[in-house]
Amino acid sequence: MSAVRTYRWQSPSNIALVKYWGKKGIQLPANASISFTLDTCHTDTKLTAKLSEGNPQLNVHVNGQLKESFKPKIEQFIERASVRYPVLSHLDLDLETSNTFPHSSGIASSASGMSALALCLCSYLRDSDLLQGEFMQEASILARLGSGSACRSVYGDLAVWGEHKDVVRSSDEYAVPFTDFHEVFSDYRDTILLVHKGTKSVSSTVGHGLLEGHPFAEKRFELAEANMSSLLIALNSGDLDRFIEIVEDEALMLHAMMMTSSPSFILMEPGTVAIIKKIREFREQNAIPVAFTLDAGANVHVLYPAKFEEQVLNFVDKELVSYCEGGSYLCDTVGKGPRELTC
Ligand code: DP6
């Protein structure tokens, strides 16, 4: 009988400032991206693993309920990860996972979920003396194979994924922490306005595929590269005007790419556009450096320095909450990254 081992990791979601949109090869990004690691929005995953004596079994429980529908994505992930670590395709795996944010909230759980699972697997590999490199780097490589953006979630504060001339040791295979940032960003706030809680009309995998043959793809990759360079400077110096300009440009360009792809997708809802306009008005009238960003959906992430929290939350409650489904929003902040928990 082989040893049964159990591990538990809590891993956060992240929000991209320069977006990963388009991939090549096996989960390699078409351009470099950078994100804030979040804190409150995270996944807690407990993994029990043992060498299988027959056909490897996979059981997935989400919030205590057996979830057959989550298995194909995890099976695909294990298959990809076992190219690097063959033992992974010979394990019986029991996964118990829960998110702090509701599954149906429209917040992608793949970044936190896949990074939490990758970290659990790395703990197993470490204890089996099979880990091929530094723990977090290996976790980032595996997380990437599950979901591209997940590879950035293994580091706190800010993380860069994808080779970029201005980031030493940056790689397409894993994320690296970006530590050269001004202190204003260390506790930056992200208030997530839930404009549409349902599942997205385009999965990110389909979305990335839309860049193939897209008439603006090459220009997009060039602009992302340039936006990375400019954003790194703004993050380093604490230049909030420039930060806002680049972050909003990235959000709108992501949606512009979706609107001009074939088939095309409009993922913003009327409420998304109304919120964006109100944020810009509020910023001009009050000289408060608040910015918006979007992921591949209708929800709006409102980004601002911690010291403006009270004013911004008042503004959200007075002017923006009416555009949120059921008046829902989540308050998050830049976080310190994953934590290993006792089982
Ligand atoms: C718009 O990482 O979810 O959020 O690699 O196919 O799992 P897969 O895609 P995913 O794409 C994220 C896209 C994005 C931008 C970003 O997070 O950089």
Short mmCIF file of C-alpha atoms and ligand atoms in Angstrom, two decimals:
data_model
loop_
_atom_site.label_atom_id
_atom_site.label_comp_id
_atom_site.label_asym_id
_atom_site.label_seq_id
_atom_site.Cartn_x
_atom_site.Cartn_y
_atom_site.Cartn_z
CA MET A 1 0.00 0.00 0.00
CA SER A 2 1.44 3.38 -0.98
CA ALA A 3 1.36 6.37 1.36
CA VAL A 4 -1.70 8.61 1.36
CA ARG A 5 -0.72 12.26 1.58
CA THR A 6 -2.91 15.29 2.12
CA TYR A 7 -2.07 18.92 1.41
CA ARG A 8 -4.00 22.14 1.65
CA TRP A 9 -3.32 25.50 0.01
CA GLN A 10 -5.17 28.77 -0.14
CA SER A 11 -4.45 30.66 -3.34
CA PRO A 12 -5.74 34.03 -4.55
CA SER A 13 -7.29 35.28 -7.74
CA ASN A 14 -5.53 38.06 -9.67
CA ILE A 15 -6.52 40.94 -11.90
CA ALA A 16 -4.42 41.71 -14.97
CA LEU A 17 -3.30 45.29 -15.63
CA VAL A 18 -1.69 44.44 -18.97
CA LYS A 19 -3.78 41.60 -20.36
CA TYR A 20 -2.83 38.14 -21.56
CA TRP A 21 -5.02 37.66 -24.62
CA GLY A 22 -3.84 35.18 -27.23
CA LYS A 23 -1.64 32.13 -26.81
CA LYS A 24 0.75 29.89 -28.69
CA GLY A 25 2.01 26.32 -28.23
CA ILE A 26 1.01 24.64 -24.97
CA GLN A 27 -0.29 27.47 -22.86
CA LEU A 28 2.39 30.01 -23.78
CA PRO A 29 1.32 33.66 -23.95
CA ALA A 30 1.34 35.75 -27.12
CA ASN A 31 2.49 38.73 -25.04
CA ALA A 32 3.75 39.46 -21.53
CA SER A 33 1.19 40.43 -18.87
CA ILE A 34 1.25 41.81 -15.33
CA SER A 35 -1.33 41.55 -12.55
CA PHE A 36 -2.19 42.53 -9.03
CA THR A 37 -2.54 39.47 -6.83
CA LEU A 38 -5.77 39.74 -4.83
CA ASP A 39 -6.38 38.82 -1.21
CA THR A 40 -10.02 38.24 -0.26
CA CYS A 41 -10.98 36.45 -3.48
CA HIS A 42 -9.26 33.11 -3.12
CA THR A 43 -9.69 29.34 -3.37
CA ASP A 44 -9.02 26.88 -0.57
CA THR A 45 -8.09 23.42 -1.87
CA LYS A 46 -7.37 20.23 0.01
CA LEU A 47 -5.82 17.45 -2.03
CA THR A 48 -5.44 13.83 -0.99
CA ALA A 49 -3.09 11.89 -3.26
CA LYS A 50 -1.79 8.35 -3.40
CA LEU A 51 -0.22 6.11 -6.03
CA SER A 52 -3.03 4.29 -7.77
CA GLU A 53 -3.19 0.53 -7.74
CA GLY A 54 -5.36 0.38 -10.85
CA ASN A 55 -7.02 3.01 -12.99
CA PRO A 56 -6.26 6.43 -11.46
CA GLN A 57 -9.37 7.94 -9.87
CA LEU A 58 -10.29 11.61 -9.64
CA ASN A 59 -12.97 12.97 -7.29
CA VAL A 60 -13.80 16.64 -7.15
CA HIS A 61 -15.91 18.23 -4.42
CA VAL A 62 -16.76 21.92 -4.63
CA ASN A 63 -18.22 23.41 -1.45
CA GLY A 64 -18.90 19.87 -0.22
CA GLN A 65 -20.78 18.78 -3.37
CA LEU A 66 -19.49 16.22 -5.87
CA LYS A 67 -18.84 18.09 -9.16
CA GLU A 68 -18.51 15.88 -12.21
CA SER A 69 -18.57 18.94 -14.48
CA PHE A 70 -15.20 20.18 -13.11
CA LYS A 71 -13.42 16.92 -13.93
CA PRO A 72 -12.60 17.34 -17.67
CA LYS A 73 -10.61 20.56 -17.11
CA ILE A 74 -8.70 19.00 -14.22
CA GLU A 75 -8.06 15.80 -16.18
CA GLN A 76 -6.68 17.86 -19.07
CA PHE A 77 -4.49 19.76 -16.60
CA ILE A 78 -3.13 16.52 -15.05
CA GLU A 79 -2.43 15.14 -18.52
CA ARG A 80 -0.41 18.26 -19.45
CA ALA A 81 1.37 18.37 -16.10
CA SER A 82 2.32 14.70 -16.32
CA VAL A 83 4.51 15.45 -19.35
CA ARG A 84 6.79 17.19 -16.83
CA TYR A 85 5.98 14.91 -13.89
CA PRO A 86 4.89 11.46 -15.17
CA VAL A 87 3.94 10.33 -11.65
CA LEU A 88 0.95 12.69 -11.74
CA SER A 89 -0.91 10.48 -14.21
CA HIS A 90 -0.63 7.54 -11.78
CA LEU A 91 -2.29 9.12 -8.76
CA ASP A 92 -5.69 8.71 -7.18
CA LEU A 93 -6.69 12.28 -6.41
CA ASP A 94 -9.37 13.58 -4.08
CA LEU A 95 -9.97 17.29 -4.30
CA GLU A 96 -12.05 19.35 -1.91
CA THR A 97 -12.23 22.95 -2.95
CA SER A 98 -14.14 26.08 -2.04
CA ASN A 99 -14.02 29.71 -3.15
CA THR A 100 -14.57 32.79 -1.02
CA PHE A 101 -16.46 34.32 -3.94
CA PRO A 102 -19.64 32.79 -5.28
CA HIS A 103 -19.06 30.45 -8.22
CA SER A 104 -21.76 32.17 -10.23
CA SER A 105 -20.48 35.70 -9.53
CA GLY A 106 -18.77 36.01 -12.90
CA ILE A 107 -15.36 36.17 -11.18
CA ALA A 108 -13.11 33.61 -12.85
CA SER A 109 -12.12 30.93 -10.39
CA SER A 110 -9.58 29.33 -12.75
CA ALA A 111 -6.62 31.47 -11.59
CA SER A 112 -7.12 30.80 -7.89
CA GLY A 113 -8.39 27.24 -8.39
CA MET A 114 -5.65 26.04 -10.73
CA SER A 115 -2.88 27.72 -8.71
CA ALA A 116 -4.18 26.14 -5.47
CA LEU A 117 -4.21 22.71 -7.13
CA ALA A 118 -0.74 23.23 -8.65
CA LEU A 119 0.62 24.19 -5.20
CA CYS A 120 -0.88 21.04 -3.63
CA LEU A 121 0.68 18.90 -6.37
CA CYS A 122 4.05 20.60 -5.84
CA SER A 123 3.85 19.78 -2.13
CA TYR A 124 3.26 16.13 -3.06
CA LEU A 125 6.17 16.19 -5.53
CA ARG A 126 8.44 17.88 -2.97
CA ASP A 127 7.68 15.23 -0.35
CA SER A 128 8.24 12.50 -2.94
CA ASP A 129 11.67 14.00 -3.80
CA LEU A 130 10.53 14.52 -7.38
CA LEU A 131 10.37 18.32 -7.62
CA GLN A 132 12.68 19.46 -10.43
CA GLY A 133 13.30 23.05 -9.40
CA GLU A 134 12.46 25.87 -7.00
CA PHE A 135 9.04 25.28 -5.41
CA MET A 136 7.15 28.42 -6.47
CA GLN A 137 8.60 28.39 -9.97
CA GLU A 138 7.48 24.81 -10.47
CA ALA A 139 4.06 25.68 -9.03
CA SER A 140 3.81 28.55 -11.52
CA ILE A 141 4.76 26.27 -14.44
CA LEU A 142 2.12 23.72 -13.44
CA ALA A 143 -0.53 26.37 -12.73
CA ARG A 144 0.04 27.81 -16.20
CA LEU A 145 -0.75 24.43 -17.74
CA GLY A 146 -4.12 24.54 -15.95
CA SER A 147 -4.94 28.14 -16.84
CA GLY A 148 -2.55 30.77 -18.16
CA SER A 149 -3.44 33.54 -15.73
CA ALA A 150 -3.14 31.09 -12.79
CA CYS A 151 0.65 31.11 -13.07
CA ARG A 152 0.68 34.73 -11.81
CA SER A 153 -1.32 33.86 -8.66
CA VAL A 154 1.56 32.01 -6.95
CA TYR A 155 3.27 35.30 -6.07
CA GLY A 156 2.03 38.15 -3.91
CA ASP A 157 1.67 41.84 -4.82
CA LEU A 158 2.41 41.93 -8.55
CA ALA A 159 3.52 39.22 -10.97
CA VAL A 160 4.73 39.26 -14.57
CA TRP A 161 4.20 36.37 -16.93
CA GLY A 162 5.78 36.22 -20.38
CA GLU A 163 9.18 37.12 -21.66
CA HIS A 164 9.70 40.88 -21.67
CA LYS A 165 12.87 42.84 -22.33
CA ASP A 166 12.39 45.04 -19.24
CA VAL A 167 11.89 42.23 -16.74
CA VAL A 168 14.94 40.15 -15.85
CA ARG A 169 14.32 36.40 -15.64
CA SER A 170 10.87 36.84 -17.20
CA SER A 171 9.68 33.75 -19.03
CA ASP A 172 6.82 32.43 -21.14
CA GLU A 173 6.81 29.28 -18.99
CA TYR A 174 6.24 30.81 -15.57
CA ALA A 175 5.53 34.05 -13.79
CA VAL A 176 8.04 36.02 -11.75
CA PRO A 177 7.29 38.39 -8.88
CA PHE A 178 7.54 42.08 -9.76
CA THR A 179 8.94 43.78 -6.67
CA ASP A 180 10.13 47.08 -8.04
CA PHE A 181 6.89 48.95 -7.31
CA HIS A 182 6.12 52.17 -5.43
CA GLU A 183 4.63 51.69 -1.95
CA VAL A 184 1.28 53.19 -3.01
CA PHE A 185 0.57 49.92 -4.83
CA SER A 186 1.32 47.63 -1.87
CA ASP A 187 -2.24 47.95 -0.50
CA TYR A 188 -4.06 49.14 -3.61
CA ARG A 189 -7.79 48.50 -3.52
CA ASP A 190 -9.91 46.57 -6.03
CA THR A 191 -13.66 46.94 -5.63
CA ILE A 192 -15.29 44.45 -7.98
CA LEU A 193 -18.69 45.56 -9.27
CA LEU A 194 -20.78 42.53 -10.23
CA VAL A 195 -22.69 43.85 -13.21
CA HIS A 196 -23.50 40.40 -14.51
CA LYS A 197 -23.21 37.36 -12.29
CA GLY A 198 -23.87 34.56 -14.77
CA THR A 199 -21.26 32.55 -16.61
CA LYS A 200 -19.55 34.32 -19.48
CA SER A 201 -20.80 33.94 -23.05
CA VAL A 202 -17.26 33.24 -24.27
CA SER A 203 -14.86 30.99 -22.37
CA SER A 204 -11.32 32.33 -22.12
CA THR A 205 -10.03 29.36 -24.11
CA VAL A 206 -12.33 30.27 -27.01
CA GLY A 207 -11.47 33.95 -26.47
CA HIS A 208 -7.73 33.40 -26.83
CA GLY A 209 -8.39 31.44 -30.03
CA LEU A 210 -10.09 34.49 -31.55
CA LEU A 211 -6.68 36.14 -31.92
CA GLU A 212 -5.68 33.60 -34.57
CA GLY A 213 -6.13 35.33 -37.90
CA HIS A 214 -7.43 38.47 -36.17
CA PRO A 215 -6.66 41.48 -38.38
CA PHE A 216 -5.32 43.53 -35.44
CA ALA A 217 -3.48 40.73 -33.61
CA GLU A 218 0.09 41.77 -34.44
CA LYS A 219 -0.61 45.40 -33.54
CA ARG A 220 -2.21 44.28 -30.27
CA PHE A 221 0.88 42.26 -29.29
CA GLU A 222 3.13 45.23 -30.14
CA LEU A 223 0.99 47.61 -28.05
CA ALA A 224 0.90 45.17 -25.13
CA GLU A 225 4.70 45.03 -25.20
CA ALA A 226 4.88 48.84 -25.15
CA ASN A 227 2.21 49.11 -22.45
CA MET A 228 4.24 46.72 -20.29
CA SER A 229 7.33 48.94 -20.59
CA SER A 230 5.38 52.12 -19.74
CA LEU A 231 3.42 50.49 -16.91
CA LEU A 232 6.56 49.12 -15.24
CA ILE A 233 7.93 52.68 -15.11
CA ALA A 234 4.64 54.04 -13.69
CA LEU A 235 4.51 51.24 -11.09
CA ASN A 236 8.05 51.99 -10.07
CA SER A 237 7.66 55.76 -9.77
CA GLY A 238 4.09 55.78 -8.43
CA ASP A 239 2.90 57.85 -11.42
CA LEU A 240 -0.86 57.32 -10.96
CA ASP A 241 -1.95 59.37 -14.00
CA ARG A 242 0.12 57.20 -16.28
CA PHE A 243 -0.98 54.05 -14.41
CA ILE A 244 -4.65 54.95 -15.00
CA GLU A 245 -4.09 55.74 -18.67
CA ILE A 246 -2.39 52.42 -19.42
CA VAL A 247 -4.68 50.22 -17.31
CA GLU A 248 -7.84 51.64 -18.89
CA ASP A 249 -6.30 51.43 -22.37
CA GLU A 250 -5.59 47.73 -21.78
CA ALA A 251 -9.12 47.00 -20.56
CA LEU A 252 -10.74 48.71 -23.53
CA MET A 253 -8.30 47.18 -26.01
CA LEU A 254 -9.12 43.69 -24.68
CA HIS A 255 -12.81 44.33 -25.37
CA ALA A 256 -12.05 46.01 -28.70
CA MET A 257 -10.24 42.85 -29.76
CA MET A 258 -13.29 40.78 -28.83
CA MET A 259 -15.67 43.14 -30.61
CA THR A 260 -13.62 42.99 -33.81
CA SER A 261 -12.93 39.26 -33.90
CA SER A 262 -14.78 36.73 -35.97
CA PRO A 263 -17.16 35.72 -34.49
CA SER A 264 -17.38 38.90 -32.45
CA PHE A 265 -18.41 39.21 -28.81
CA ILE A 266 -19.76 42.15 -26.86
CA LEU A 267 -19.20 41.24 -23.24
CA MET A 268 -19.86 44.66 -21.77
CA GLU A 269 -23.41 45.26 -20.57
CA PRO A 270 -25.05 48.71 -20.62
CA GLY A 271 -24.22 48.93 -16.89
CA THR A 272 -20.52 48.34 -17.64
CA VAL A 273 -20.39 51.34 -19.97
CA ALA A 274 -22.40 53.53 -17.57
CA ILE A 275 -19.98 52.69 -14.73
CA ILE A 276 -16.93 53.44 -16.87
CA LYS A 277 -18.33 56.87 -17.74
CA LYS A 278 -19.20 57.63 -14.11
CA ILE A 279 -15.72 56.63 -12.96
CA ARG A 280 -14.14 59.01 -15.46
CA GLU A 281 -16.46 61.85 -14.41
CA PHE A 282 -15.81 61.22 -10.70
CA ARG A 283 -12.06 61.19 -11.31
CA GLU A 284 -12.15 64.54 -13.12
CA GLN A 285 -14.47 66.26 -10.69
CA ASN A 286 -12.79 65.08 -7.49
CA ALA A 287 -9.17 64.63 -8.55
CA ILE A 288 -9.22 61.15 -7.01
CA PRO A 289 -7.01 58.66 -8.92
CA VAL A 290 -9.53 55.92 -9.48
CA ALA A 291 -9.29 53.64 -12.52
CA PHE A 292 -11.31 50.81 -13.99
CA THR A 293 -10.26 47.57 -15.54
CA LEU A 294 -12.25 44.67 -17.00
CA ASP A 295 -11.64 41.00 -17.50
CA ALA A 296 -13.34 39.04 -20.27
CA GLY A 297 -16.80 39.83 -18.92
CA ALA A 298 -19.16 42.61 -17.86
CA ASN A 299 -17.89 43.15 -14.29
CA VAL A 300 -15.85 46.24 -13.49
CA HIS A 301 -12.78 46.27 -11.22
CA VAL A 302 -12.38 49.67 -9.59
CA LEU A 303 -8.72 50.27 -8.69
CA TYR A 304 -7.52 53.01 -6.31
CA PRO A 305 -5.03 53.81 -3.52
CA ALA A 306 -6.07 52.71 0.00
CA LYS A 307 -6.21 56.26 1.33
CA PHE A 308 -9.19 57.08 -0.91
CA GLU A 309 -11.20 54.07 0.22
CA GLU A 310 -13.88 55.97 2.08
CA GLN A 311 -14.56 58.45 -0.73
CA VAL A 312 -14.56 55.77 -3.42
CA LEU A 313 -16.85 53.42 -1.48
CA ASN A 314 -19.27 56.30 -0.88
CA PHE A 315 -19.24 56.97 -4.60
CA VAL A 316 -19.80 53.27 -5.33
CA ASP A 317 -22.76 53.15 -2.91
CA LYS A 318 -24.33 56.33 -4.23
CA GLU A 319 -23.67 56.14 -7.95
CA LEU A 320 -22.61 52.68 -9.09
CA VAL A 321 -24.37 50.08 -7.01
CA SER A 322 -27.58 50.45 -9.00
CA TYR A 323 -25.78 48.95 -12.03
CA CYS A 324 -24.71 45.86 -10.07
CA GLU A 325 -26.81 42.70 -10.21
CA GLY A 326 -28.63 42.49 -6.88
CA GLY A 327 -26.54 45.48 -5.74
CA SER A 328 -23.54 43.15 -5.30
CA TYR A 329 -19.91 44.10 -5.17
CA LEU A 330 -16.79 42.63 -3.56
CA CYS A 331 -14.07 44.55 -1.75
CA ASP A 332 -10.57 43.28 -2.29
CA THR A 333 -7.02 44.53 -1.97
CA VAL A 334 -3.55 43.63 -3.23
CA GLY A 335 -2.51 40.51 -1.30
CA LYS A 336 0.59 38.62 -0.29
CA GLY A 337 0.04 35.43 -2.28
CA PRO A 338 -0.78 31.80 -1.46
CA ARG A 339 -0.53 30.17 1.99
CA GLU A 340 -0.08 26.54 2.89
CA LEU A 341 -2.68 25.55 5.48
CA THR A 342 -2.81 22.73 7.96
CA CYS A 343 -5.20 20.00 6.86
C1 DP6 B 1 -8.84 38.45 -19.90
O1 DP6 B 1 -6.02 32.50 -17.99
O2 DP6 B 1 -8.53 32.39 -18.05
O3 DP6 B 1 -8.42 37.52 -17.76
O4 DP6 B 1 -5.20 30.11 -20.22
O5 DP6 B 1 -7.32 29.66 -21.44
O6 DP6 B 1 -7.24 29.38 -18.94
P1 DP6 B 1 -6.70 30.12 -20.17
O7 DP6 B 1 -7.17 31.63 -20.03
P2 DP6 B 1 -7.26 32.59 -18.80
O8 DP6 B 1 -7.31 34.01 -19.53
C2 DP6 B 1 -7.33 35.20 -18.83
C3 DP6 B 1 -7.67 36.32 -19.71
C4 DP6 B 1 -7.87 37.66 -19.04
C5 DP6 B 1 -6.57 38.45 -18.99
C6 DP6 B 1 -5.54 38.06 -17.97
O9 DP6 B 1 -5.89 37.55 -16.88
O10 DP6 B 1 -4.37 38.33 -18.24
#
